[in-house]
Short mmCIF file of C-alpha atoms in Angstrom, two decimals:
data_model
loop_
_atom_site.label_atom_id
_atom_site.label_comp_id
_atom_site.label_asym_id
_atom_site.label_seq_id
_atom_site.Cartn_x
_atom_site.Cartn_y
_atom_site.Cartn_z
CA UNK J 710 -63.86 50.06 35.60
CA UNK J 711 -61.09 52.25 34.64
CA UNK J 712 -57.06 52.37 36.59
CA UNK J 713 -55.05 55.70 36.78
CA UNK J 714 -51.36 54.52 35.48
CA UNK J 715 -48.06 56.66 35.78
CA UNK J 716 -46.87 57.50 32.30
CA UNK J 717 -42.65 56.57 32.54
CA UNK J 718 -42.14 55.93 29.28
CA UNK J 719 -41.93 57.53 25.73
CA UNK J 720 -44.72 55.69 24.53
CA UNK J 721 -47.58 56.73 27.28
CA UNK J 722 -46.14 59.84 27.31
CA UNK J 723 -47.30 59.43 23.47
CA UNK J 724 -50.43 58.00 24.51
CA UNK J 725 -51.61 60.99 26.57
CA UNK J 726 -50.71 63.66 23.79
CA UNK J 727 -55.01 62.95 21.69
CA UNK J 728 -56.56 64.36 25.05
CA UNK J 729 -53.58 67.26 26.36
CA UNK J 730 -54.24 68.21 22.20
CA UNK J 731 -57.73 68.87 23.51
CA UNK J 732 -56.01 71.59 25.50
CA UNK J 733 -53.90 73.73 23.44
CA UNK J 734 -54.96 72.16 19.73
CA UNK J 735 -51.84 73.75 18.45
CA UNK J 736 -49.44 71.29 20.21
CA UNK J 737 -47.60 68.77 18.21
CA UNK J 738 -46.43 64.98 19.29
CA UNK J 739 -43.19 66.25 18.97
CA UNK J 740 -43.25 68.92 21.44
CA UNK J 741 -45.81 68.42 23.22
CA UNK J 742 -43.68 64.72 24.13
CA UNK J 743 -39.92 66.20 24.19
CA UNK J 744 -41.19 69.16 26.57
CA UNK J 745 -43.09 66.44 29.19
CA UNK J 746 -39.80 63.57 28.45
CA UNK J 747 -37.54 67.36 29.66
CA UNK J 748 -40.07 67.19 32.97
CA UNK J 749 -39.79 63.85 33.95
CA UNK J 750 -36.11 64.49 34.35
CA UNK J 751 -35.27 67.82 35.29
CA UNK J 752 -38.12 68.58 37.56
CA UNK J 753 -39.69 65.13 38.90
CA UNK J 754 -42.43 65.95 36.61
CA UNK J 755 -45.43 63.24 36.77
CA UNK J 756 -48.59 62.16 34.13
CA UNK J 757 -51.25 60.34 35.41
CA UNK J 758 -53.47 59.15 33.43
CA UNK J 759 -56.78 56.77 33.53
CA UNK J 760 -56.70 54.05 30.45
CA UNK J 761 -60.31 52.42 29.83
CA UNK J 762 -59.98 50.12 27.19
CA UNK J 763 -56.51 50.31 26.99
CA UNK J 764 -57.35 54.07 25.55
CA UNK J 765 -55.72 57.23 27.70
CA UNK J 766 -59.58 59.30 28.31
CA UNK J 767 -58.27 61.65 31.33
CA UNK J 768 -54.71 62.75 32.32
CA UNK J 769 -53.06 65.00 34.76
CA UNK J 770 -49.57 66.56 34.91
CA UNK J 771 -47.79 66.70 38.36
CA UNK J 772 -45.29 67.53 40.53
CA UNK J 773 -44.56 67.81 44.75
CA UNK J 774 -43.80 71.19 45.72
CA UNK J 775 -42.54 72.42 49.01
CA UNK J 776 -42.63 75.85 49.57
CA UNK J 777 -43.26 78.46 52.91
CA UNK J 778 -46.80 79.11 52.68
CA UNK J 779 -47.91 75.84 51.30
CA UNK J 780 -45.84 73.33 52.99
CA UNK J 781 -45.33 70.34 50.80
CA UNK J 782 -47.96 69.97 48.37
CA UNK J 783 -48.97 67.95 45.91
CA UNK J 784 -49.36 70.75 42.50
CA UNK J 785 -51.49 69.90 39.59
CA UNK J 786 -50.37 71.72 35.97
CA UNK J 787 -53.50 70.43 33.92
CA UNK J 788 -56.40 67.86 34.43
CA UNK J 789 -57.64 66.93 30.92
CA UNK J 790 -60.32 64.52 30.55
CA UNK J 791 -61.20 63.45 26.04
CA UNK J 792 -64.44 65.27 24.90
CA UNK J 793 -66.14 61.83 23.92
CA UNK J 794 -66.07 60.62 27.56
CA UNK J 795 -66.49 63.42 29.09
CA UNK J 796 -68.91 62.99 31.94
CA UNK J 797 -68.51 59.59 32.98
CA UNK J 798 -66.93 59.94 36.50
CA UNK J 799 -63.35 59.75 34.77
CA UNK J 800 -61.68 63.29 36.24
CA UNK J 801 -63.80 62.18 39.46
CA UNK J 802 -61.67 58.99 39.18
CA UNK J 803 -58.25 61.36 38.89
CA UNK J 804 -59.07 63.43 41.27
CA UNK J 805 -59.01 60.43 43.92
CA UNK J 806 -56.13 58.39 42.96
CA UNK J 807 -54.21 62.20 43.19
CA UNK J 808 -55.53 63.15 46.50
CA UNK J 809 -54.39 59.31 47.41
CA UNK J 810 -50.79 59.72 46.72
CA UNK J 811 -50.80 63.13 48.16
CA UNK J 812 -51.48 61.68 51.18
CA UNK J 813 -49.21 58.83 50.42
CA UNK J 814 -46.26 61.38 50.03
CA UNK J 815 -47.59 62.85 52.51
CA UNK J 816 -48.54 66.51 51.62
CA UNK J 817 -50.57 68.71 53.20
CA UNK J 818 -52.03 70.09 50.48
CA UNK J 819 -53.17 69.79 46.54
CA UNK J 820 -53.44 72.47 44.81
CA UNK J 821 -54.59 72.49 40.82
CA UNK J 822 -54.41 74.91 38.40
CA UNK J 823 -56.84 76.63 37.09
CA UNK J 824 -55.86 79.21 34.01
CA UNK J 825 -56.61 77.16 30.72
CA UNK J 826 -60.27 75.58 33.04
CA UNK J 827 -63.52 76.25 31.27
CA UNK J 828 -66.75 77.60 33.94
CA UNK J 829 -67.72 74.18 33.92
CA UNK J 830 -64.26 72.45 34.85
CA UNK J 831 -63.70 75.57 37.62
CA UNK J 832 -68.02 74.35 39.13
CA UNK J 833 -66.58 70.70 39.00
CA UNK J 834 -63.27 71.55 40.97
CA UNK J 835 -65.23 73.12 43.47
CA UNK J 836 -67.64 69.98 44.05
CA UNK J 837 -65.16 68.03 44.20
CA UNK J 838 -63.58 70.06 47.71
CA UNK J 839 -61.64 72.40 45.93
CA UNK J 840 -61.75 76.04 47.25
CA UNK J 841 -60.37 79.06 44.35
CA UNK J 842 -57.59 81.05 45.95
CA UNK J 843 -56.80 83.82 42.73
CA UNK J 844 -55.26 81.43 40.05
CA UNK J 845 -55.41 77.84 41.02
CA UNK J 846 -57.85 75.53 43.42
CA UNK J 847 -56.95 74.03 46.12
CA UNK J 848 -58.10 71.40 49.29
CA UNK J 849 -56.27 70.94 53.26
CA UNK J 850 -55.64 66.80 52.89
#
């Protein structure tokens, strides 16, 4: 059974690099790690990752936002799964974990940025209960 952890150390962030690089092939390990660590410190940004057999197979960057229109929401920047293990339920496992985390915090909504998502990803998000709103998906909790 895969487990979800929040990457809290530099090494855990580096483990997410290979999965995240699939979204942006020009990304370098150094720039990725520096940017994520800076965001974690400045913006309370976190990366949740699914590990199976001690390898990261899916990850999502997220933060808590509070706005007048949304109220308190857990906002997911990107949800990325490893191409070699896609369609094995890792993304669903991660979304379920993020929903539980949002309820625990307590957030009213879960938002997902879809700026880089592929058509198949859009179908997956809609099948997972998200509703499309302009450039992001949202889900009432």
